[in-house]
Amino acid sequence: MGIVVDSSARFETTVPVVVIGAGGAGATAALAARSAGAEVLVLEREAAPSGATASSSGMVPAAGTVEQKERGIVDTPQRFADDIQAKANGCANAALVAALTHASAQVLEWLTKEHGIRFELVEGIAPGHSLSRMHALADRGGATLLSSLYSALGTQGVRLESSAHVTDLVVDDAQRIVAVRYRRNGKTETVGCKSLVLACNGFAGNKALVAQYLPDVRGLPFAGHDGSQGDAISWGAALGAQLADIDGFLAHGAVVLSQRLPLPWSLMTEGAVQVNRDGERFVNEHEGYSESALFVLAQPGGLAFMIYDERVHEIGLTMPNYATAVASGVIKRETILRDLAEQLGVQREGLEATIAFVNALAFDDASDEFGREFRATQMLLGPYYGVPVTGALLGTEGGLAIDAAGRVLRKNGSPFANLFAAGGAARGVSGDAAGGYLEGNGLLTAVVGGYIAGNSAAALVTG
Ligand SMILES: Cc1cc2nc3c(=O)[nH]c(=O)nc-3n(C[C@H](O)[C@H](O)[C@H](O)COP(=O)(O)OP(=O)(O)OC[C@H]3O[C@@H](n4cnc5c(N)ncnc54)[C@H](O)[C@@H]3O)c2cc1C
């Protein structure tokens, strides 16, 4: 990944707004820029675009939406911002949090009204949120969200070139981006641009960068999208951009690694427990799923087992990732715990003692030594289900420092003239430490951040 300085270069083709990456951030940025009147080109390295966005739950948090109002839920950007900051220990960038939370409802309304991408409010309250504010398409899942965005791009006449791996940014003496170079079908091509949006996610898939910036999590297997190679921060660093919140990350403590499949955390909040090979619990499973990954990594073999019952299983079946796991055969079901322990390779006495103990706590509506509160309605009763899981790294939350308009900032705080970033390419709103990730932060910065960056990029060329 390089920067080429060339003030006199002329290009056969120039497109006013170029977007690198066709995940949630890139697709939304492109749609926003096109809606604002700019001609847009999206360049995507994969032959079949998907990004981390397609693996996500597709749930976008937003405050003050029509869907919330219809249910009588009174939410505000401030309340949403307070929840984000509570999880991030007050360390999330306040200007960015304000920009994203204020725009969130408007962006979902815009997608619905202008582009026919219809969101509904997801039942229940996601961990760390003070009320229901997750929104998803009827079909659920990130793949559906992304394909709806692609359809809208097609309708709007936006060109998306796949198998187009951007390698270099061409800049003039004033560090204005004048073109990008990319490899396609074995050839190097160059396209000029007036505005550039970096939407190529973070560096979680790049072992060397993870070891450099996130040494504490380098032991975690990677279960994100392989396109997350840190190209945005490599270009940014070469240009003298500021990197921010670089210690932040998104991990998950219940991943079916063979399929890179994070299981819905609501299984935990609905009553599932996590045990190690000895059948012992080791964490409050109601803490966030991101920080739980490191607890799982610390168990023998870096393995844990989710244990639950028919009631929890039925709830899981309503969620795409869980249904996929069931279809793949990794979920085991047995009438009695002894047989489940044998199937999973978990120590039987340990597992039986753990389930008896948590059921006793549930009977009394009591808490355990990790601070988890158990409820009588969530006692675990046979038949039992179990699945082996690992902790895994899904993404990074640090990235290029941006302002509230999505403009990439230099180390001295001044913005580059025509360089924008959104989604995982930019700093997120999870602060700079483990455990700052609030559910939905990834898609908030991708979808809402993409909208903001796309509009800003378009304003440069249409205004
Ligand atoms: C398994 C999984 C589950 C998740 N679940 C959730 C969830 O439930 N809720 C939530 O909010 N977040 C979730 N996240 C995080 C969320 O998916 C991401 O934060 C978000 O999708 C990032 O969007 P993006 O557009 O920045 O990146 P992506 O969707 O990854 O898109 C970036 C694109 O850029 C392309 N690219 C990279 N480099 C180049 C280059 N040099 N040239 C051209 N193209 C390039 C990549 O191939 C990729 O397609 C999850 C992540 C994973 C991996």
Short mmCIF file of C-alpha atoms and ligand atoms in Angstrom, two decimals:
data_model
loop_
_atom_site.label_atom_id
_atom_site.label_comp_id
_atom_site.label_asym_id
_atom_site.label_seq_id
_atom_site.Cartn_x
_atom_site.Cartn_y
_atom_site.Cartn_z
CA MET A 1 0.00 0.00 0.00
CA GLY A 2 1.60 3.22 -1.02
CA ILE A 3 1.34 6.93 -1.55
CA VAL A 4 2.52 8.34 -4.86
CA VAL A 5 3.20 12.09 -5.02
CA ASP A 6 2.53 13.47 -8.48
CA SER A 7 1.27 17.00 -8.97
CA SER A 8 1.25 16.98 -12.74
CA ALA A 9 -0.47 13.66 -13.39
CA ARG A 10 -3.45 13.60 -15.78
CA PHE A 11 -5.89 10.70 -15.89
CA GLU A 12 -7.90 9.24 -18.72
CA THR A 13 -10.91 8.84 -16.45
CA THR A 14 -11.90 10.93 -13.48
CA VAL A 15 -14.89 10.20 -11.27
CA PRO A 16 -15.81 12.94 -8.79
CA VAL A 17 -16.27 10.66 -5.76
CA VAL A 18 -14.34 7.40 -5.40
CA VAL A 19 -15.14 5.05 -2.52
CA ILE A 20 -12.71 2.27 -1.53
CA GLY A 21 -14.55 -0.74 -0.12
CA ALA A 22 -18.07 -2.04 -0.68
CA GLY A 23 -19.08 -3.01 2.84
CA GLY A 24 -21.74 -1.20 4.86
CA ALA A 25 -19.71 2.00 5.11
CA GLY A 26 -18.75 2.13 1.44
CA ALA A 27 -22.19 1.23 0.13
CA THR A 28 -23.91 3.81 2.34
CA ALA A 29 -21.31 6.48 1.57
CA ALA A 30 -21.73 5.84 -2.16
CA LEU A 31 -25.51 5.96 -1.90
CA ALA A 32 -25.39 9.20 0.09
CA ALA A 33 -22.95 10.84 -2.32
CA ARG A 34 -25.05 9.77 -5.31
CA SER A 35 -28.26 11.00 -3.68
CA ALA A 36 -26.51 14.33 -3.12
CA GLY A 37 -25.91 14.58 -6.86
CA ALA A 38 -22.34 13.29 -7.29
CA GLU A 39 -21.14 10.69 -9.73
CA VAL A 40 -19.61 7.84 -7.74
CA LEU A 41 -17.36 4.83 -8.32
CA VAL A 42 -16.95 2.09 -5.69
CA LEU A 43 -13.82 -0.09 -5.87
CA GLU A 44 -13.92 -3.43 -4.02
CA ARG A 45 -11.04 -5.90 -3.81
CA GLU A 46 -13.18 -9.05 -3.53
CA ALA A 47 -14.74 -10.75 -6.53
CA ALA A 48 -17.90 -11.27 -4.52
CA PRO A 49 -18.28 -8.22 -2.28
CA SER A 50 -19.42 -8.91 1.27
CA GLY A 51 -17.13 -7.38 3.88
CA ALA A 52 -17.55 -7.83 7.61
CA THR A 53 -20.95 -6.22 7.15
CA ALA A 54 -22.35 -9.36 5.56
CA SER A 55 -21.30 -11.44 8.58
CA SER A 56 -22.89 -9.07 11.08
CA SER A 57 -26.34 -9.28 12.58
CA GLY A 58 -27.46 -6.39 10.37
CA MET A 59 -28.85 -4.53 13.38
CA VAL A 60 -28.30 -0.79 13.29
CA PRO A 61 -28.87 1.13 16.52
CA ALA A 62 -30.70 4.44 16.16
CA ALA A 63 -32.42 6.84 18.54
CA GLY A 64 -35.71 8.67 18.04
CA THR A 65 -36.86 6.66 15.04
CA VAL A 66 -40.38 6.43 13.67
CA GLU A 67 -40.36 2.72 14.58
CA GLN A 68 -39.56 3.52 18.22
CA LYS A 69 -42.24 6.22 18.37
CA GLU A 70 -44.84 3.81 16.99
CA ARG A 71 -44.10 1.55 19.98
CA GLY A 72 -44.27 4.44 22.43
CA ILE A 73 -40.52 4.31 23.11
CA VAL A 74 -39.11 7.70 23.97
CA ASP A 75 -35.45 7.77 22.97
CA THR A 76 -33.08 10.63 22.25
CA PRO A 77 -29.61 11.06 20.74
CA GLN A 78 -28.40 12.13 24.18
CA ARG A 79 -29.65 8.96 25.84
CA PHE A 80 -28.03 6.88 23.10
CA ALA A 81 -24.78 8.86 23.52
CA ASP A 82 -24.90 8.25 27.28
CA ASP A 83 -25.18 4.49 26.71
CA ILE A 84 -22.23 4.55 24.29
CA GLN A 85 -20.11 6.53 26.76
CA ALA A 86 -21.13 4.36 29.73
CA LYS A 87 -19.78 1.29 27.91
CA ALA A 88 -16.65 3.14 26.74
CA ASN A 89 -15.95 4.51 30.22
CA GLY A 90 -16.48 8.01 28.87
CA CYS A 91 -13.55 7.58 26.45
CA ALA A 92 -15.42 7.61 23.11
CA ASN A 93 -14.79 10.73 21.04
CA ALA A 94 -17.63 13.05 22.06
CA ALA A 95 -17.94 14.91 18.74
CA LEU A 96 -18.20 11.67 16.80
CA VAL A 97 -20.69 10.18 19.25
CA ALA A 98 -22.85 13.29 18.97
CA ALA A 99 -22.71 13.30 15.16
CA LEU A 100 -23.61 9.62 14.85
CA THR A 101 -26.35 9.53 17.46
CA HIS A 102 -28.00 12.69 16.09
CA ALA A 103 -27.93 11.44 12.50
CA SER A 104 -28.96 7.84 13.28
CA ALA A 105 -32.74 8.16 13.02
CA GLN A 106 -32.51 10.43 9.99
CA VAL A 107 -30.29 7.93 8.14
CA LEU A 108 -32.69 5.02 8.69
CA GLU A 109 -35.60 7.20 7.59
CA TRP A 110 -33.65 8.25 4.48
CA LEU A 111 -32.86 4.63 3.62
CA THR A 112 -36.51 3.70 4.07
CA LYS A 113 -38.15 6.63 2.29
CA GLU A 114 -35.64 7.32 -0.48
CA HIS A 115 -34.34 3.84 -1.15
CA GLY A 116 -37.06 1.46 0.01
CA ILE A 117 -34.77 -0.20 2.60
CA ARG A 118 -37.31 -0.71 5.33
CA PHE A 119 -36.17 -1.17 8.91
CA GLU A 120 -38.16 -2.54 11.81
CA LEU A 121 -37.47 -2.27 15.51
CA VAL A 122 -35.94 -5.47 16.89
CA GLU A 123 -37.70 -6.91 19.95
CA GLY A 124 -35.88 -6.72 23.26
CA ILE A 125 -33.15 -4.54 24.69
CA ALA A 126 -29.58 -5.24 23.55
CA PRO A 127 -27.00 -5.49 26.37
CA GLY A 128 -25.74 -2.05 27.42
CA HIS A 129 -28.58 -0.15 25.72
CA SER A 130 -31.12 1.41 28.05
CA LEU A 131 -34.06 0.67 25.73
CA SER A 132 -34.98 -0.99 22.43
CA ARG A 133 -33.13 0.74 19.60
CA MET A 134 -31.77 -1.98 17.32
CA HIS A 135 -33.25 -1.79 13.83
CA ALA A 136 -33.01 -4.48 11.17
CA LEU A 137 -34.65 -5.50 7.91
CA ALA A 138 -37.51 -7.98 8.16
CA ASP A 139 -35.22 -10.69 6.87
CA ARG A 140 -32.52 -9.87 9.47
CA GLY A 141 -28.81 -10.42 8.93
CA GLY A 142 -25.99 -8.28 7.55
CA ALA A 143 -25.99 -10.02 4.16
CA THR A 144 -29.56 -8.89 3.55
CA LEU A 145 -28.75 -5.36 4.61
CA LEU A 146 -25.79 -5.25 2.24
CA SER A 147 -27.65 -6.72 -0.72
CA SER A 148 -30.41 -4.14 -0.20
CA LEU A 149 -27.79 -1.38 -0.27
CA TYR A 150 -26.31 -2.86 -3.47
CA SER A 151 -29.76 -2.93 -5.10
CA ALA A 152 -30.21 0.73 -4.21
CA LEU A 153 -26.78 1.53 -5.67
CA GLY A 154 -27.79 -0.25 -8.87
CA THR A 155 -31.05 1.68 -9.06
CA GLN A 156 -29.15 4.94 -8.59
CA GLY A 157 -26.65 4.08 -11.32
CA VAL A 158 -23.59 3.82 -9.08
CA ARG A 159 -20.78 1.76 -10.61
CA LEU A 160 -19.34 -0.89 -8.32
CA GLU A 161 -16.19 -2.57 -9.62
CA SER A 162 -15.35 -5.80 -7.87
CA SER A 163 -11.95 -7.56 -7.98
CA ALA A 164 -10.51 -4.04 -7.93
CA HIS A 165 -7.84 -4.01 -5.24
CA VAL A 166 -6.71 -0.45 -4.55
CA THR A 167 -2.96 -0.35 -3.90
CA ASP A 168 -1.94 3.30 -4.00
CA LEU A 169 -3.29 6.78 -3.49
CA VAL A 170 -1.92 9.47 -5.80
CA VAL A 171 -1.58 12.87 -4.11
CA ASP A 172 -0.39 16.30 -5.18
CA ASP A 173 2.11 18.47 -3.31
CA ALA A 174 -0.65 19.80 -1.07
CA GLN A 175 -1.67 16.25 -0.08
CA ARG A 176 -4.89 16.48 -2.06
CA ILE A 177 -5.89 13.04 -3.34
CA VAL A 178 -5.95 13.23 -7.13
CA ALA A 179 -6.33 9.55 -8.06
CA VAL A 180 -6.24 5.95 -6.88
CA ARG A 181 -4.42 3.02 -8.44
CA TYR A 182 -5.88 -0.45 -8.36
CA ARG A 183 -5.13 -3.95 -9.60
CA ARG A 184 -7.82 -5.58 -11.69
CA ASN A 185 -7.56 -8.69 -13.86
CA GLY A 186 -3.77 -8.64 -13.52
CA LYS A 187 -3.53 -5.03 -14.74
CA THR A 188 -2.89 -1.77 -12.88
CA GLU A 189 -5.48 0.90 -13.55
CA THR A 190 -5.71 4.50 -12.35
CA VAL A 191 -8.81 6.61 -11.88
CA GLY A 192 -8.77 10.30 -11.02
CA CYS A 193 -11.02 11.65 -8.25
CA LYS A 194 -12.01 14.88 -6.55
CA SER A 195 -13.05 13.29 -3.25
CA LEU A 196 -12.02 9.97 -1.76
CA VAL A 197 -13.83 7.95 0.89
CA LEU A 198 -11.84 5.23 2.68
CA ALA A 199 -14.33 2.53 3.62
CA CYS A 200 -11.98 -0.46 3.59
CA ASN A 201 -12.41 -1.43 7.27
CA GLY A 202 -9.68 -1.84 9.89
CA PHE A 203 -6.65 -4.07 10.41
CA ALA A 204 -7.98 -7.09 12.32
CA GLY A 205 -7.07 -9.46 9.46
CA ASN A 206 -3.45 -8.28 9.35
CA LYS A 207 -1.41 -10.28 11.88
CA ALA A 208 1.57 -7.93 11.81
CA LEU A 209 -0.57 -4.84 12.50
CA VAL A 210 -2.52 -6.65 15.25
CA ALA A 211 0.79 -7.63 16.90
CA GLN A 212 1.99 -4.03 16.61
CA TYR A 213 -1.11 -2.20 17.80
CA LEU A 214 -3.08 -4.79 19.81
CA PRO A 215 -0.52 -7.11 21.44
CA ASP A 216 -3.01 -8.21 24.13
CA VAL A 217 -5.35 -9.82 21.62
CA ARG A 218 -2.86 -11.28 19.17
CA GLY A 219 -3.56 -14.74 20.67
CA LEU A 220 -7.17 -14.56 19.53
CA PRO A 221 -8.02 -16.34 16.28
CA PHE A 222 -9.42 -14.03 13.60
CA ALA A 223 -13.04 -14.52 12.56
CA GLY A 224 -13.68 -11.33 10.62
CA HIS A 225 -13.40 -10.45 6.94
CA ASP A 226 -10.05 -11.10 5.25
CA GLY A 227 -10.24 -7.76 3.45
CA SER A 228 -9.56 -6.03 6.78
CA GLN A 229 -5.86 -5.61 6.07
CA GLY A 230 -5.39 -2.12 7.50
CA ASP A 231 -4.96 -0.41 4.13
CA ALA A 232 -6.64 2.78 5.38
CA ILE A 233 -4.29 3.19 8.32
CA SER A 234 -1.26 2.29 6.15
CA TRP A 235 -2.13 5.06 3.69
CA GLY A 236 -3.08 7.39 6.53
CA ALA A 237 0.15 6.78 8.42
CA ALA A 238 2.17 7.45 5.25
CA LEU A 239 0.31 10.73 4.78
CA GLY A 240 0.82 11.84 8.39
CA ALA A 241 -2.77 11.23 9.49
CA GLN A 242 -3.62 10.87 13.15
CA LEU A 243 -4.53 7.38 14.37
CA ALA A 244 -6.99 7.26 17.27
CA ASP A 245 -8.41 4.74 19.76
CA ILE A 246 -5.96 2.25 18.33
CA ASP A 247 -6.26 -0.04 21.39
CA GLY A 248 -10.00 -0.57 20.83
CA PHE A 249 -11.26 -3.79 19.29
CA LEU A 250 -14.32 -5.91 18.67
CA ALA A 251 -14.04 -9.53 19.70
CA HIS A 252 -16.61 -12.19 20.53
CA GLY A 253 -16.61 -14.87 23.20
CA ALA A 254 -18.87 -17.41 21.49
CA VAL A 255 -17.63 -18.04 17.97
CA VAL A 256 -18.01 -21.29 16.06
CA LEU A 257 -14.56 -20.94 14.57
CA SER A 258 -14.85 -23.44 11.72
CA GLN A 259 -17.54 -21.19 10.25
CA ARG A 260 -16.36 -17.84 11.63
CA LEU A 261 -19.82 -17.64 13.13
CA PRO A 262 -20.47 -15.58 16.28
CA LEU A 263 -23.52 -16.97 18.09
CA PRO A 264 -26.14 -14.44 19.20
CA TRP A 265 -25.28 -13.08 22.63
CA SER A 266 -28.97 -13.01 23.47
CA LEU A 267 -28.64 -16.77 24.12
CA MET A 268 -26.61 -15.73 27.18
CA THR A 269 -28.99 -13.02 28.29
CA GLU A 270 -31.85 -15.51 27.92
CA GLY A 271 -30.18 -17.99 30.29
CA ALA A 272 -27.29 -19.86 28.62
CA VAL A 273 -24.09 -20.33 30.60
CA GLN A 274 -20.52 -20.81 29.46
CA VAL A 275 -18.28 -23.50 30.96
CA ASN A 276 -14.76 -24.74 30.31
CA ARG A 277 -13.61 -28.33 29.76
CA ASP A 278 -13.89 -28.92 33.52
CA GLY A 279 -17.54 -27.94 33.38
CA GLU A 280 -16.84 -24.77 35.40
CA ARG A 281 -18.10 -21.27 34.70
CA PHE A 282 -15.45 -18.54 34.59
CA VAL A 283 -17.15 -15.22 33.76
CA ASN A 284 -20.35 -13.18 34.05
CA GLU A 285 -21.83 -14.07 30.68
CA HIS A 286 -24.02 -10.97 30.82
CA GLU A 287 -21.02 -8.68 30.38
CA GLY A 288 -20.35 -7.64 26.80
CA TYR A 289 -19.48 -10.27 24.23
CA SER A 290 -16.36 -8.42 23.11
CA GLU A 291 -14.46 -8.49 26.40
CA SER A 292 -15.60 -12.06 27.10
CA ALA A 293 -13.33 -13.31 24.28
CA LEU A 294 -10.22 -12.88 26.40
CA PHE A 295 -11.77 -14.89 29.26
CA VAL A 296 -12.49 -17.72 26.85
CA LEU A 297 -8.94 -17.54 25.48
CA ALA A 298 -7.64 -18.04 29.03
CA GLN A 299 -9.48 -21.38 29.46
CA PRO A 300 -7.76 -24.72 28.80
CA GLY A 301 -7.28 -25.05 25.05
CA GLY A 302 -8.84 -21.57 24.58
CA LEU A 303 -12.19 -23.40 24.41
CA ALA A 304 -15.55 -22.87 26.08
CA PHE A 305 -18.94 -24.55 25.80
CA MET A 306 -22.29 -22.81 25.76
CA ILE A 307 -24.91 -24.77 27.66
CA TYR A 308 -28.63 -24.02 27.55
CA ASP A 309 -32.03 -25.60 27.15
CA GLU A 310 -34.97 -25.95 24.76
CA ARG A 311 -36.46 -22.56 25.67
CA VAL A 312 -33.21 -20.74 24.81
CA HIS A 313 -32.78 -22.86 21.68
CA GLU A 314 -36.23 -21.81 20.43
CA ILE A 315 -35.33 -18.14 20.92
CA GLY A 316 -32.04 -18.72 19.08
CA LEU A 317 -33.83 -20.20 16.09
CA THR A 318 -35.32 -16.77 15.30
CA MET A 319 -31.79 -15.45 14.61
CA PRO A 320 -29.95 -16.21 11.35
CA ASN A 321 -26.51 -17.04 12.85
CA TYR A 322 -27.97 -19.52 15.28
CA ALA A 323 -30.11 -21.18 12.64
CA THR A 324 -26.96 -21.53 10.48
CA ALA A 325 -25.10 -23.15 13.38
CA VAL A 326 -27.97 -25.60 13.95
CA ALA A 327 -28.08 -26.51 10.27
CA SER A 328 -24.34 -27.20 10.29
CA GLY A 329 -24.70 -29.79 13.05
CA VAL A 330 -22.35 -28.20 15.61
CA ILE A 331 -25.10 -27.80 18.21
CA LYS A 332 -25.54 -30.92 20.34
CA ARG A 333 -28.79 -31.89 22.07
CA GLU A 334 -29.23 -34.50 24.81
CA THR A 335 -31.99 -35.30 27.26
CA ILE A 336 -29.65 -35.49 30.23
CA LEU A 337 -26.53 -33.56 31.15
CA ARG A 338 -24.37 -36.67 31.47
CA ASP A 339 -24.83 -37.48 27.78
CA LEU A 340 -24.30 -33.87 26.72
CA ALA A 341 -21.05 -33.73 28.70
CA GLU A 342 -19.87 -36.88 26.96
CA GLN A 343 -20.76 -35.55 23.48
CA LEU A 344 -18.95 -32.27 24.11
CA GLY A 345 -15.93 -33.72 25.92
CA VAL A 346 -16.72 -31.75 29.08
CA GLN A 347 -16.10 -33.15 32.54
CA ARG A 348 -19.47 -34.62 33.64
CA GLU A 349 -19.41 -34.00 37.40
CA GLY A 350 -18.27 -30.43 36.87
CA LEU A 351 -21.06 -29.70 34.40
CA GLU A 352 -23.76 -31.28 36.56
CA ALA A 353 -22.58 -29.34 39.62
CA THR A 354 -22.52 -26.07 37.66
CA ILE A 355 -26.05 -26.46 36.30
CA ALA A 356 -27.37 -27.47 39.72
CA PHE A 357 -25.68 -24.41 41.22
CA VAL A 358 -27.00 -21.90 38.67
CA ASN A 359 -30.51 -23.39 38.92
CA ALA A 360 -30.37 -22.96 42.70
CA LEU A 361 -29.36 -19.31 42.20
CA ALA A 362 -32.18 -18.88 39.66
CA PHE A 363 -34.69 -20.40 42.08
CA ASP A 364 -33.75 -17.66 44.56
CA ASP A 365 -33.41 -14.87 41.95
CA ALA A 366 -29.85 -14.52 43.27
CA SER A 367 -26.46 -13.41 41.92
CA ASP A 368 -23.20 -15.36 41.67
CA GLU A 369 -19.60 -14.42 42.52
CA PHE A 370 -19.08 -12.95 39.01
CA GLY A 371 -22.02 -10.57 39.51
CA ARG A 372 -24.46 -12.31 37.15
CA GLU A 373 -28.09 -12.15 38.25
CA PHE A 374 -30.09 -15.34 37.73
CA ARG A 375 -33.86 -15.45 37.37
CA ALA A 376 -36.35 -18.17 38.17
CA THR A 377 -37.86 -17.86 34.68
CA GLN A 378 -34.48 -18.81 33.21
CA MET A 379 -33.75 -22.08 35.02
CA LEU A 380 -32.05 -24.56 32.71
CA LEU A 381 -34.22 -27.65 32.34
CA GLY A 382 -33.64 -30.65 30.06
CA PRO A 383 -33.39 -31.43 27.24
CA TYR A 384 -30.04 -29.63 27.14
CA TYR A 385 -28.08 -28.09 24.31
CA GLY A 386 -24.36 -27.40 24.03
CA VAL A 387 -21.85 -26.10 21.53
CA PRO A 388 -18.06 -25.64 21.65
CA VAL A 389 -16.97 -22.06 21.00
CA THR A 390 -13.83 -19.94 21.07
CA GLY A 391 -13.09 -16.30 21.60
CA ALA A 392 -12.15 -14.57 18.35
CA LEU A 393 -11.21 -11.17 17.02
CA LEU A 394 -13.84 -9.75 14.65
CA GLY A 395 -12.63 -6.24 14.05
CA THR A 396 -10.69 -3.23 15.22
CA GLU A 397 -12.25 -0.12 16.70
CA GLY A 398 -9.28 2.21 16.29
CA GLY A 399 -8.42 3.84 13.00
CA LEU A 400 -8.00 7.15 11.26
CA ALA A 401 -9.00 10.16 13.34
CA ILE A 402 -11.94 11.91 11.70
CA ASP A 403 -14.03 14.94 12.56
CA ALA A 404 -17.82 15.03 12.82
CA ALA A 405 -18.06 15.44 9.03
CA GLY A 406 -15.98 12.31 8.38
CA ARG A 407 -12.90 14.27 7.25
CA VAL A 408 -9.60 12.52 7.98
CA LEU A 409 -7.40 14.55 10.32
CA ARG A 410 -3.67 15.16 10.33
CA LYS A 411 -1.60 14.75 13.48
CA ASN A 412 -1.98 18.50 14.11
CA GLY A 413 -5.77 18.18 13.95
CA SER A 414 -6.27 19.89 10.59
CA PRO A 415 -8.38 18.01 8.02
CA PHE A 416 -7.07 16.73 4.69
CA ALA A 417 -8.79 18.64 1.89
CA ASN A 418 -10.62 15.77 0.19
CA LEU A 419 -10.05 12.61 2.21
CA PHE A 420 -12.89 11.04 4.20
CA ALA A 421 -13.27 7.83 6.16
CA ALA A 422 -16.09 5.79 7.69
CA GLY A 423 -16.79 2.43 9.29
CA GLY A 424 -13.84 0.35 10.43
CA ALA A 425 -11.34 2.48 8.50
CA ALA A 426 -11.93 5.32 10.96
CA ARG A 427 -11.82 5.47 14.75
CA GLY A 428 -15.01 4.14 16.24
CA VAL A 429 -17.02 5.11 19.31
CA SER A 430 -15.74 2.40 21.64
CA GLY A 431 -12.91 4.36 23.24
CA ASP A 432 -9.39 3.05 23.40
CA ALA A 433 -9.60 -0.03 25.59
CA ALA A 434 -11.00 -3.54 25.73
CA GLY A 435 -14.61 -3.66 26.81
CA GLY A 436 -15.60 -0.29 25.30
CA TYR A 437 -17.60 -1.86 22.46
CA LEU A 438 -21.35 -1.41 22.82
CA GLU A 439 -23.45 -3.76 20.67
CA GLY A 440 -24.16 -2.05 17.35
CA ASN A 441 -21.17 0.31 17.40
CA GLY A 442 -19.77 -1.40 14.29
CA LEU A 443 -22.81 -0.86 12.09
CA LEU A 444 -23.51 2.56 13.60
CA THR A 445 -20.13 3.83 12.40
CA ALA A 446 -20.47 1.98 9.08
CA VAL A 447 -24.02 2.89 8.07
CA VAL A 448 -24.45 6.27 9.78
CA GLY A 449 -20.76 7.17 9.46
CA GLY A 450 -20.86 6.17 5.79
CA TYR A 451 -23.82 8.48 5.21
CA ILE A 452 -22.00 11.39 6.83
CA ALA A 453 -18.73 10.80 4.93
CA GLY A 454 -20.55 10.27 1.62
CA ASN A 455 -22.45 13.53 1.99
CA SER A 456 -19.29 15.42 2.89
CA ALA A 457 -17.42 13.93 -0.06
CA ALA A 458 -20.26 14.90 -2.39
CA ALA A 459 -20.48 18.43 -1.01
CA LEU A 460 -16.91 19.06 -2.21
CA VAL A 461 -17.75 18.20 -5.78
CA THR A 462 -21.33 19.41 -6.11
CA GLY A 463 -21.20 22.53 -3.96
C1 LIG B 1 -18.59 -11.94 12.23
C2 LIG B 1 -18.89 -10.51 12.55
C3 LIG B 1 -20.05 -10.17 13.23
C4 LIG B 1 -20.32 -8.85 13.53
N1 LIG B 1 -21.50 -8.54 14.16
C5 LIG B 1 -21.81 -7.24 14.35
C6 LIG B 1 -23.07 -6.89 14.87
O1 LIG B 1 -23.88 -7.76 15.17
N2 LIG B 1 -23.37 -5.57 15.05
C7 LIG B 1 -22.48 -4.59 14.69
O2 LIG B 1 -22.79 -3.40 14.82
N3 LIG B 1 -21.28 -4.89 14.17
C8 LIG B 1 -20.94 -6.18 13.99
N4 LIG B 1 -19.73 -6.51 13.45
C9 LIG B 1 -18.85 -5.40 13.05
C10 LIG B 1 -19.37 -4.79 11.76
O3 LIG B 1 -19.72 -5.82 10.87
C11 LIG B 1 -18.30 -3.91 11.15
O4 LIG B 1 -17.88 -2.96 12.12
C12 LIG B 1 -18.82 -3.16 9.95
O5 LIG B 1 -19.52 -4.05 9.11
C13 LIG B 1 -17.67 -2.54 9.21
O6 LIG B 1 -18.15 -2.05 7.99
P1 LIG B 1 -17.12 -1.53 6.91
O7 LIG B 1 -17.90 -1.15 5.72
O8 LIG B 1 -16.21 -0.55 7.53
O9 LIG B 1 -16.22 -2.81 6.59
P2 LIG B 1 -16.54 -4.08 5.68
O10 LIG B 1 -17.96 -4.44 5.73
O11 LIG B 1 -15.55 -5.11 6.06
O12 LIG B 1 -16.22 -3.57 4.23
C14 LIG B 1 -14.91 -3.17 3.84
C15 LIG B 1 -14.68 -3.61 2.42
O13 LIG B 1 -13.47 -3.01 1.94
C16 LIG B 1 -12.82 -3.93 1.09
N5 LIG B 1 -11.41 -3.54 0.97
C17 LIG B 1 -10.45 -3.59 1.91
N6 LIG B 1 -9.29 -3.13 1.43
C18 LIG B 1 -9.52 -2.78 0.14
C19 LIG B 1 -8.69 -2.26 -0.89
N7 LIG B 1 -7.40 -1.97 -0.71
N8 LIG B 1 -9.25 -2.04 -2.13
C20 LIG B 1 -10.55 -2.31 -2.36
N9 LIG B 1 -11.37 -2.82 -1.41
C21 LIG B 1 -10.86 -3.04 -0.16
C22 LIG B 1 -13.05 -5.26 1.79
O14 LIG B 1 -12.86 -6.34 0.91
C23 LIG B 1 -14.47 -5.11 2.28
O15 LIG B 1 -15.42 -5.62 1.36
C24 LIG B 1 -19.41 -7.83 13.15
C25 LIG B 1 -18.23 -8.16 12.47
C26 LIG B 1 -17.97 -9.49 12.17
C27 LIG B 1 -16.71 -9.83 11.43
#
